[in-house]
GROMACS .gro file of C-alpha atoms in nm:
model
  424
    1MET     CA    1   9.196  14.980   5.071
    2PRO     CA    2   9.404  14.861   4.788
    3ARG     CA    3   9.418  14.498   4.728
    4CYS     CA    4   9.799  14.478   4.776
    5LEU     CA    5   9.789  14.654   5.111
    6GLN     CA    6   9.516  14.398   5.219
    7LYS     CA    7   9.745  14.120   5.118
    8THR     CA    8  10.034  14.286   5.312
    9SER     CA    9   9.809  14.322   5.609
   10ILE     CA   10   9.703  13.972   5.612
   11LEU     CA   11  10.061  13.853   5.575
   12CYS     CA   12  10.184  14.060   5.860
   13SER     CA   13   9.895  13.930   6.098
   14LEU     CA   14   9.969  13.581   6.002
   15GLY     CA   15  10.343  13.639   6.065
   16ALA     CA   16  10.276  13.789   6.409
   17ALA     CA   17  10.051  13.504   6.494
   18LEU     CA   18  10.308  13.244   6.392
   19ILE     CA   19  10.576  13.443   6.608
   20ILE     CA   20  10.353  13.443   6.909
   21GLY     CA   21  10.276  13.084   6.865
   22CYS     CA   22  10.640  12.990   6.862
   23ILE     CA   23  10.717  13.195   7.160
   24CYS     CA   24  10.410  13.030   7.361
   25LEU     CA   25  10.525  12.686   7.256
   26TRP     CA   26  10.896  12.743   7.364
   27LEU     CA   27  10.776  12.893   7.686
   28GLN     CA   28  10.555  12.573   7.757
   29ARG     CA   29  10.851  12.338   7.685
   30SER     CA   30  11.138  12.543   7.853
   31PRO     CA   31  11.172  12.543   8.238
   32ASN     CA   32  11.124  12.875   8.400
   33PRO     CA   33  11.461  13.054   8.494
   34SER     CA   34  11.416  12.959   8.880
   35GLU     CA   35  11.369  12.597   8.785
   36ARG     CA   36  11.651  12.581   8.536
   37SER     CA   37  11.887  12.752   8.793
   38LEU     CA   38  11.824  12.432   9.007
   39VAL     CA   39  11.960  12.188   8.768
   40PRO     CA   40  12.358  12.201   8.744
   41ASP     CA   41  12.552  12.111   8.432
   42PRO     CA   42  12.651  11.746   8.399
   43ASP     CA   43  12.997  11.644   8.515
   44PRO     CA   44  13.144  11.297   8.506
   45ARG     CA   45  13.346  11.384   8.809
   46LEU     CA   46  13.016  11.430   9.008
   47ALA     CA   47  12.720  11.213   9.095
   48ASP     CA   48  12.399  11.299   8.915
   49LEU     CA   49  12.285  11.649   8.986
   50GLY     CA   50  12.574  11.673   9.214
   51GLU     CA   51  12.763  12.019   9.266
   52ALA     CA   52  13.134  12.077   9.326
   53PRO     CA   53  13.243  12.053   9.699
   54ASP     CA   54  13.355  12.341   9.914
   55TRP     CA   55  13.659  12.148  10.036
   56SER     CA   56  13.763  12.433  10.295
   57ALA     CA   57  13.455  12.306  10.501
   58LEU     CA   58  13.653  12.003  10.597
   59LYS     CA   59  13.902  12.200  10.786
   60LEU     CA   60  13.648  12.216  11.059
   61TYR     CA   61  13.728  11.854  11.140
   62ASP     CA   62  14.104  11.924  11.249
   63GLY     CA   63  14.175  11.730  11.542
   64VAL     CA   64  13.859  11.532  11.560
   65LEU     CA   65  13.976  11.168  11.474
   66SER     CA   66  14.307  10.984  11.497
   67ARG     CA   67  14.470  10.831  11.181
   68ASN     CA   68  14.370  10.484  11.324
   69GLU     CA   69  14.011  10.585  11.386
   70PHE     CA   70  13.986  10.738  11.034
   71ASP     CA   71  14.158  10.431  10.871
   72THR     CA   72  13.924  10.169  11.043
   73ALA     CA   73  13.605  10.359  10.954
   74LEU     CA   74  13.715  10.395  10.600
   75ARG     CA   75  13.811  10.032  10.551
   76ASP     CA   76  13.547   9.849  10.784
   77ILE     CA   77  13.239  10.063  10.700
   78TYR     CA   78  13.272  10.290  10.393
   79LEU     CA   79  13.489  10.130  10.107
   80LEU     CA   80  13.408   9.815   9.903
   81GLY     CA   81  13.737   9.832   9.720
   82PRO     CA   82  14.081   9.963   9.795
   83ASN     CA   83  14.165  10.325   9.880
   84ARG     CA   84  14.249  10.520   9.571
   85HIS     CA   85  14.122  10.873   9.647
   86PHE     CA   86  14.257  10.966  10.012
   87ASP     CA   87  14.610  11.044  10.072
   88ILE     CA   88  14.647  10.953  10.440
   89THR     CA   89  14.967  11.021  10.650
   90ASP     CA   90  15.034  11.029  11.022
   91GLU     CA   91  14.958  11.401  11.016
   92GLY     CA   92  14.626  11.410  10.825
   93VAL     CA   93  14.417  11.315  10.520
   94ARG     CA   94  14.365  11.495  10.195
   95VAL     CA   95  14.110  11.408   9.932
   96ALA     CA   96  14.199  11.382   9.576
   97SER     CA   97  14.039  11.624   9.345
   98THR     CA   98  14.071  11.742   8.973
   99ILE     CA   99  13.787  11.998   9.001
  100SER     CA  100  13.996  12.196   9.267
  101SER     CA  101  14.374  12.242   9.312
  102HIS     CA  102  14.322  12.363   9.665
  103VAL     CA  103  14.197  12.092   9.879
  104PRO     CA  104  14.309  12.120  10.250
  105ARG     CA  105  14.455  11.834  10.451
  106VAL     CA  106  14.244  11.755  10.751
  107SER     CA  107  14.477  11.711  11.047
  108PHE     CA  108  14.439  11.405  11.275
  109ALA     CA  109  14.425  11.406  11.650
  110GLN     CA  110  14.761  11.336  11.826
  111GLY     CA  111  14.752  11.156  12.148
  112LYS     CA  112  14.429  11.136  12.379
  113ASN     CA  113  14.291  11.494  12.287
  114ARG     CA  114  13.998  11.516  12.056
  115SER     CA  115  13.821  11.818  11.915
  116ARG     CA  116  13.434  11.795  11.910
  117PRO     CA  117  13.307  11.765  11.553
  118PRO     CA  118  13.084  12.050  11.429
  119ARG     CA  119  12.724  11.889  11.371
  120TYR     CA  120  12.380  11.996  11.423
  121TRP     CA  121  12.253  11.666  11.559
  122ARG     CA  122  12.325  11.519  11.920
  123PRO     CA  123  12.407  11.163  12.001
  124ALA     CA  124  12.227  11.008  12.290
  125SER     CA  125  12.531  11.053  12.515
  126GLN     CA  126  12.504  11.449  12.466
  127LEU     CA  127  12.138  11.464  12.545
  128PRO     CA  128  12.032  11.630  12.857
  129PRO     CA  129  11.815  11.427  13.109
  130ALA     CA  130  11.460  11.341  13.015
  131SER     CA  131  11.133  11.408  13.193
  132LYS     CA  132  10.995  11.103  13.369
  133GLY     CA  133  10.783  10.914  13.129
  134ARG     CA  134  10.925  11.103  12.826
  135PRO     CA  135  11.233  10.911  12.694
  136LEU     CA  136  11.239  11.119  12.368
  137ASP     CA  137  11.220  11.435  12.552
  138GLY     CA  138  11.346  11.707  12.322
  139ILE     CA  139  11.487  11.479  12.063
  140ARG     CA  140  11.439  11.629  11.706
  141ILE     CA  141  11.324  11.341  11.479
  142ALA     CA  142  11.247  11.380  11.103
  143ILE     CA  143  11.020  11.108  10.964
  144ASP     CA  144  11.086  11.066  10.590
  145PRO     CA  145  10.802  10.881  10.413
  146GLY     CA  146  10.981  10.704  10.126
  147HIS     CA  147  10.896  10.774   9.766
  148ILE     CA  148  10.593  10.975   9.647
  149GLY     CA  149  10.245  10.871   9.616
  150GLY     CA  150   9.915  10.957   9.450
  151LYS     CA  151   9.951  11.001   9.063
  152TRP     CA  152  10.336  10.984   9.096
  153ALA     CA  153  10.330  10.627   9.206
  154ARG     CA  154  10.310  10.466   8.875
  155MET     CA  155  10.602  10.667   8.732
  156GLU     CA  156  10.812  10.561   9.019
  157GLU     CA  157  10.708  10.204   8.960
  158ARG     CA  158  10.617  10.163   9.319
  159TRP     CA  159  10.266  10.073   9.243
  160TYR     CA  160  10.061   9.757   9.152
  161GLN     CA  161   9.703   9.637   9.124
  162ILE     CA  162   9.522   9.326   9.104
  163GLU     CA  163   9.194   9.351   8.923
  164GLU     CA  164   8.967   9.598   9.089
  165THR     CA  165   9.125   9.574   9.439
  166THR     CA  166   9.276   9.864   9.616
  167PRO     CA  167   9.623   9.957   9.437
  168VAL     CA  168   9.927   9.908   9.645
  169THR     CA  169  10.130  10.235   9.638
  170GLU     CA  170  10.443  10.260   9.858
  171GLY     CA  171  10.444  10.623   9.887
  172ASP     CA  172  10.096  10.635  10.012
  173MET     CA  173  10.170  10.364  10.255
  174THR     CA  174  10.474  10.527  10.413
  175LEU     CA  175  10.306  10.839  10.448
  176LEU     CA  176  10.005  10.685  10.629
  177THR     CA  177  10.275  10.514  10.866
  178ALA     CA  178  10.447  10.833  10.934
  179GLU     CA  179  10.114  11.008  11.013
  180LEU     CA  180  10.030  10.732  11.262
  181LEU     CA  181  10.386  10.727  11.410
  182ALA     CA  182  10.435  11.111  11.450
  183PRO     CA  183  10.176  11.183  11.729
  184ASP     CA  184  10.294  10.881  11.949
  185LEU     CA  185  10.652  11.014  11.919
  186GLU     CA  186  10.545  11.356  12.037
  187ALA     CA  187  10.371  11.196  12.326
  188LEU     CA  188  10.708  11.060  12.415
  189GLY     CA  189  10.862  11.408  12.408
  190ALA     CA  190  11.000  11.408  12.061
  191VAL     CA  191  10.989  11.715  11.823
  192VAL     CA  192  10.881  11.556  11.507
  193THR     CA  193  10.853  11.693  11.145
  194LEU     CA  194  10.746  11.507  10.841
  195VAL     CA  195  10.994  11.555  10.551
  196ARG     CA  196  10.693  11.505  10.310
  197SER     CA  197  10.347  11.547  10.435
  198SER     CA  198  10.140  11.496  10.116
  199PRO     CA  199  10.152  11.262   9.829
  200ASP     CA  200  10.323  11.511   9.619
  201PRO     CA  201  10.702  11.547   9.556
  202VAL     CA  202  10.907  11.794   9.768
  203THR     CA  203  11.121  11.908   9.467
  204GLU     CA  204  11.023  12.197   9.263
  205LEU     CA  205  11.163  12.009   8.960
  206ARG     CA  206  10.970  11.780   8.730
  207PRO     CA  207  11.088  11.543   8.445
  208ASP     CA  208  11.064  11.798   8.175
  209ASP     CA  209  11.304  12.037   8.372
  210LEU     CA  210  11.560  11.760   8.374
  211ARG     CA  211  11.524  11.657   7.994
  212SER     CA  212  11.814  11.880   7.879
  213TYR     CA  213  12.038  11.742   8.161
  214ALA     CA  214  11.935  11.370   8.045
  215ARG     CA  215  11.995  11.462   7.693
  216ARG     CA  216  12.356  11.582   7.761
  217VAL     CA  217  12.419  11.268   7.977
  218LEU     CA  218  12.284  11.035   7.707
  219SER     CA  219  12.410  11.227   7.408
  220GLY     CA  220  12.256  11.080   7.073
  221ALA     CA  221  12.032  10.836   7.260
  222PRO     CA  222  11.669  10.772   7.140
  223GLU     CA  223  11.412  11.011   7.287
  224GLU     CA  224  11.241  10.753   7.485
  225LYS     CA  225  11.563  10.677   7.678
  226ILE     CA  226  11.616  11.032   7.751
  227ILE     CA  227  11.251  11.080   7.875
  228SER     CA  228  11.296  10.742   8.097
  229LEU     CA  229  11.616  10.894   8.248
  230SER     CA  230  11.471  11.240   8.308
  231GLU     CA  231  11.176  11.070   8.500
  232ARG     CA  232  11.429  10.860   8.704
  233MET     CA  233  11.644  11.167   8.798
  234PHE     CA  234  11.322  11.334   8.891
  235TYR     CA  235  11.204  11.074   9.157
  236ARG     CA  236  11.531  10.919   9.248
  237THR     CA  237  11.763  11.219   9.240
  238ALA     CA  238  11.610  11.548   9.231
  239GLU     CA  239  11.359  11.444   9.510
  240ILE     CA  240  11.604  11.321   9.734
  241ARG     CA  241  11.834  11.610   9.709
  242ALA     CA  242  11.541  11.853   9.775
  243ARG     CA  243  11.455  11.652  10.079
  244ALA     CA  244  11.812  11.658  10.204
  245SER     CA  245  11.820  12.047  10.164
  246LEU     CA  246  11.515  12.043  10.406
  247VAL     CA  247  11.658  11.795  10.647
  248ASN     CA  248  12.001  11.977  10.663
  249ASN     CA  249  11.899  12.343  10.643
  250THR     CA  250  11.562  12.358  10.809
  251ILE     CA  251  11.474  12.074  11.031
  252ARG     CA  252  11.826  11.967  11.138
  253PRO     CA  253  11.715  11.671  11.337
  254ASP     CA  254  11.902  11.450  11.584
  255LEU     CA  255  11.770  11.138  11.371
  256VAL     CA  256  11.584  11.065  11.048
  257LEU     CA  257  11.364  10.764  11.030
  258CYS     CA  258  11.327  10.670  10.641
  259LEU     CA  259  11.012  10.470  10.617
  260HIS     CA  260  10.985  10.222  10.325
  261PHE     CA  261  10.834   9.882  10.246
  262ASN     CA  262  11.020   9.638  10.050
  263ALA     CA  263  10.924   9.424   9.752
  264GLU     CA  264  11.035   9.125   9.532
  265ASP     CA  265  11.033   9.140   9.160
  266TRP     CA  266  10.659   9.144   9.041
  267GLY     CA  267  10.733   9.135   8.665
  268ALA     CA  268  10.677   9.390   8.399
  269LEU     CA  269  10.308   9.432   8.431
  270PRO     CA  270  10.190   9.616   8.743
  271ASN     CA  271   9.833   9.532   8.672
  272LYS     CA  272   9.930   9.151   8.666
  273PRO     CA  273  10.198   9.132   8.927
  274ARG     CA  274  10.350   8.816   9.060
  275LEU     CA  275  10.311   8.756   9.437
  276SER     CA  276  10.608   8.611   9.634
  277PRO     CA  277  10.612   8.378   9.923
  278ARG     CA  278  10.908   8.586  10.047
  279ASN     CA  279  10.879   8.816  10.331
  280HIS     CA  280  11.168   8.992  10.526
  281PHE     CA  281  11.297   9.300  10.711
  282HIS     CA  282  11.627   9.498  10.739
  283ILE     CA  283  11.751   9.832  10.819
  284ILE     CA  284  12.002  10.009  10.583
  285LEU     CA  285  12.283  10.228  10.745
  286HIS     CA  286  12.538  10.445  10.536
  287GLY     CA  287  12.843  10.294  10.384
  288ALA     CA  288  12.983  10.043  10.133
  289TYR     CA  289  13.088  10.263   9.844
  290LEU     CA  290  13.138  10.113   9.511
  291ASP     CA  291  13.463  10.216   9.328
  292SER     CA  292  13.244  10.390   9.067
  293GLU     CA  293  13.051  10.589   9.347
  294ILE     CA  294  13.376  10.690   9.546
  295SER     CA  295  13.525  10.813   9.199
  296HIS     CA  296  13.271  11.098   9.239
  297GLU     CA  297  13.434  11.408   9.419
  298ASP     CA  298  13.102  11.500   9.584
  299GLU     CA  299  13.051  11.156   9.727
  300ARG     CA  300  13.414  11.168   9.857
  301PHE     CA  301  13.321  11.499  10.025
  302GLU     CA  302  12.994  11.364  10.177
  303LEU     CA  303  13.174  11.042  10.306
  304MET     CA  304  13.426  11.285  10.481
  305HIS     CA  305  13.131  11.443  10.668
  306LYS     CA  306  13.002  11.114  10.780
  307ILE     CA  307  13.333  10.984  10.889
  308PHE     CA  308  13.454  11.280  11.088
  309GLN     CA  309  13.089  11.352  11.228
  310GLY     CA  310  13.092  10.998  11.375
  311THR     CA  311  12.752  10.927  11.228
  312HIS     CA  312  12.801  10.552  11.196
  313LYS     CA  313  12.852  10.477  11.585
  314GLU     CA  314  12.525  10.633  11.656
  315GLU     CA  315  12.348  10.491  11.375
  316ALA     CA  316  12.482  10.141  11.439
  317ALA     CA  317  12.386  10.158  11.812
  318LEU     CA  318  12.026  10.280  11.734
  319ALA     CA  319  11.973  10.032  11.450
  320GLY     CA  320  12.091   9.728  11.663
  321VAL     CA  321  11.808   9.815  11.921
  322LEU     CA  322  11.548   9.901  11.673
  323ALA     CA  323  11.623   9.574  11.445
  324THR     CA  324  11.574   9.360  11.760
  325ALA     CA  325  11.243   9.533  11.856
  326PHE     CA  326  11.126   9.508  11.473
  327LEU     CA  327  11.215   9.124  11.454
  328LYS     CA  328  11.045   9.054  11.791
  329LYS     CA  329  10.737   9.261  11.712
  330THR     CA  330  10.672   9.139  11.341
  331GLY     CA  331  10.814   8.798  11.351
  332LEU     CA  332  10.982   8.870  10.998
  333PRO     CA  333  11.301   8.699  10.921
  334ALA     CA  334  11.624   8.916  10.882
  335TYR     CA  335  11.700   8.984  10.504
  336LEU     CA  336  12.023   8.849  10.359
  337TYR     CA  337  12.183   9.015  10.063
  338SER     CA  338  12.311   8.784   9.794
  339ILE     CA  339  12.684   8.765   9.724
  340GLY     CA  340  12.813   9.028   9.495
  341ARG     CA  341  12.557   9.286   9.601
  342PRO     CA  342  12.701   9.635   9.715
  343ALA     CA  343  12.638   9.577  10.081
  344LYS     CA  344  12.836   9.524  10.394
  345ARG     CA  345  12.682   9.328  10.693
  346VAL     CA  346  12.679   9.527  11.016
  347GLY     CA  347  12.486   9.302  11.221
  348PRO     CA  348  12.149   9.088  11.232
  349ALA     CA  349  11.918   9.253  10.977
  350LEU     CA  350  12.152   9.556  10.953
  351TRP     CA  351  12.329   9.640  10.621
  352ALA     CA  352  12.547   9.932  10.507
  353ARG     CA  353  12.488  10.072  10.158
  354ASN     CA  354  12.550  10.398   9.975
  355LEU     CA  355  12.192  10.529   9.926
  356LEU     CA  356  12.152  10.885   9.840
  357ALA     CA  357  11.931  10.971  10.128
  358ASN     CA  358  12.168  10.807  10.379
  359ARG     CA  359  12.456  11.005  10.238
  360LEU     CA  360  12.303  11.348  10.209
  361TYR     CA  361  12.132  11.366  10.528
  362GLN     CA  362  12.415  11.481  10.762
  363CYS     CA  363  12.285  11.313  11.077
  364PRO     CA  364  12.215  10.944  11.183
  365VAL     CA  365  11.965  10.778  10.940
  366LEU     CA  366  11.770  10.456  10.970
  367PHE     CA  367  11.634  10.329  10.647
  368PHE     CA  368  11.375  10.069  10.727
  369GLU     CA  369  11.277   9.792  10.468
  370PRO     CA  370  11.016   9.579  10.633
  371TYR     CA  371  10.753   9.372  10.470
  372VAL     CA  372  10.754   9.272  10.098
  373MET     CA  373  10.474   9.444   9.932
  374ASN     CA  374  10.404   9.164   9.696
  375ASN     CA  375  10.420   8.888   9.947
  376ASN     CA  376  10.073   8.714   9.964
  377GLU     CA  377  10.003   8.768  10.326
  378VAL     CA  378  10.118   9.133  10.303
  379TYR     CA  379   9.902   9.186  10.007
  380GLU     CA  380   9.605   9.078  10.223
  381ARG     CA  381   9.704   9.315  10.497
  382ILE     CA  382   9.722   9.608  10.268
  383GLN     CA  383   9.391   9.543  10.142
  384ALA     CA  384   9.257   9.531  10.483
  385GLY     CA  385   9.368   9.886  10.525
  386ASP     CA  386   9.420  10.060  10.858
  387TYR     CA  387   9.228   9.976  11.175
  388ALA     CA  388   9.240   9.987  11.547
  389GLY     CA  389   9.289   9.669  11.740
  390GLU     CA  390   9.312   9.335  11.566
  391ARG     CA  391   9.123   9.165  11.293
  392GLU     CA  392   9.123   8.829  11.132
  393VAL     CA  393   9.355   8.879  10.821
  394ALA     CA  394   9.519   8.619  10.613
  395GLY     CA  395   9.418   8.344  10.871
  396SER     CA  396   9.508   8.500  11.197
  397ARG     CA  397   9.435   8.790  11.411
  398LYS     CA  398   9.650   9.084  11.343
  399GLN     CA  399   9.714   9.452  11.402
  400SER     CA  400   9.698   9.668  11.085
  401ILE     CA  401  10.024   9.636  10.912
  402TYR     CA  402  10.082  10.027  10.952
  403ARG     CA  403  10.021  10.013  11.327
  404GLU     CA  404  10.257   9.720  11.370
  405TYR     CA  405  10.522   9.908  11.172
  406ARG     CA  406  10.463  10.213  11.402
  407ASP     CA  407  10.465  10.004  11.730
  408ALA     CA  408  10.791   9.833  11.639
  409ILE     CA  409  10.977  10.160  11.575
  410LEU     CA  410  10.830  10.305  11.923
  411ALA     CA  411  10.935  10.020  12.108
  412GLY     CA  412  11.290  10.016  11.980
  413LEU     CA  413  11.317  10.404  12.028
  414LYS     CA  414  11.188  10.384  12.388
  415ILE     CA  415  11.454  10.093  12.480
  416TYR     CA  416  11.734  10.278  12.326
  417TYR     CA  417  11.693  10.614  12.484
  418LYS     CA  418  11.569  10.494  12.825
  419SER     CA  419  11.892  10.295  12.839
  420ARG     CA  420  12.113  10.606  12.754
  421ARG     CA  421  11.946  10.903  12.913
  422ALA     CA  422  11.928  11.002  13.278
  423THR     CA  423  11.594  11.112  13.403
  424LYS     CA  424  11.520  11.448  13.574
   0.00000   0.00000   0.00000
């Protein structure tokens, strides 16, 4: 072969290899089409990864509430600031929107007549009689083990370890508690589904899939800040939205139990954490929107569902009984939010906050926050692991922390439904 043709052949081969390499690199860095389609474009009028509302769905709530009932809920439970986004008259309410020019007015009930709100969940008052000894008979309960575990716990910053002891990972602890709780709920008649049944996330998305979204939100920011935001959007936002889709479209429960463990600040080094003398308990209900949150159109839309479905009434009744049972079983003090925090006190150990899970799950949600994970005694109880019966731990005989958590929930649910359901 002539030397010039040999050189041409070599150059062509090198060029082809370079093109193939670039294509492979692009494919590795780019999310696949199905993943990319799950990520909407950023819009300052919407919450992170939020989508424009279908306002027409609100017409299903015509005649459900009176003006006074709507006003009272909006003022007392849901808004921390003044009303700037709801046009309220004696006839109905229309939500402000710049995304859509066709937002219908939801008509208020007039007089004593009320329409029943469309909803997939059932309050205790609408449940059929229970079988004897099964107070939770037929109740659909979703258990949502908070956070994610395993290899993801460090990214979430819900992980710490002291020297060579067992790592403290909230996502694994909540899953263990859920696995202990589920069979006992079923024994009482409940139909139970775990929203997360492994240490892995529910969402198909990963931080790299959210990098472009984060880059558009933080235009011009250093790459490390973009990476950090994409990680937070993965575990705080995309993960909860994926769980919400599962709850609302597949499980459709009467009640969601969101299991969490609390924590005090343990410092910047999770391998050298600060332990705290503080320990406490509270349950979070939905409400207390900041002005910056209610400025998002999708959050206003989700708030309307909560108000018209009457979710708070059932949540507050359930939570009051559960909180009493928890405080009695654990001996923990009720947590108090400091002045200035975006929260409204609903009752002893009960606080309303606008958390993503509470807002997106379209049914009553009890968000448990017992035990400070980096409290001295709690740390020793976590190190003791799960066990049956009682053991000497931290100076006295105790149940495993996971079974104590489980038993407090069981006690509260039994009391609540026994007092509100007839027996066959």
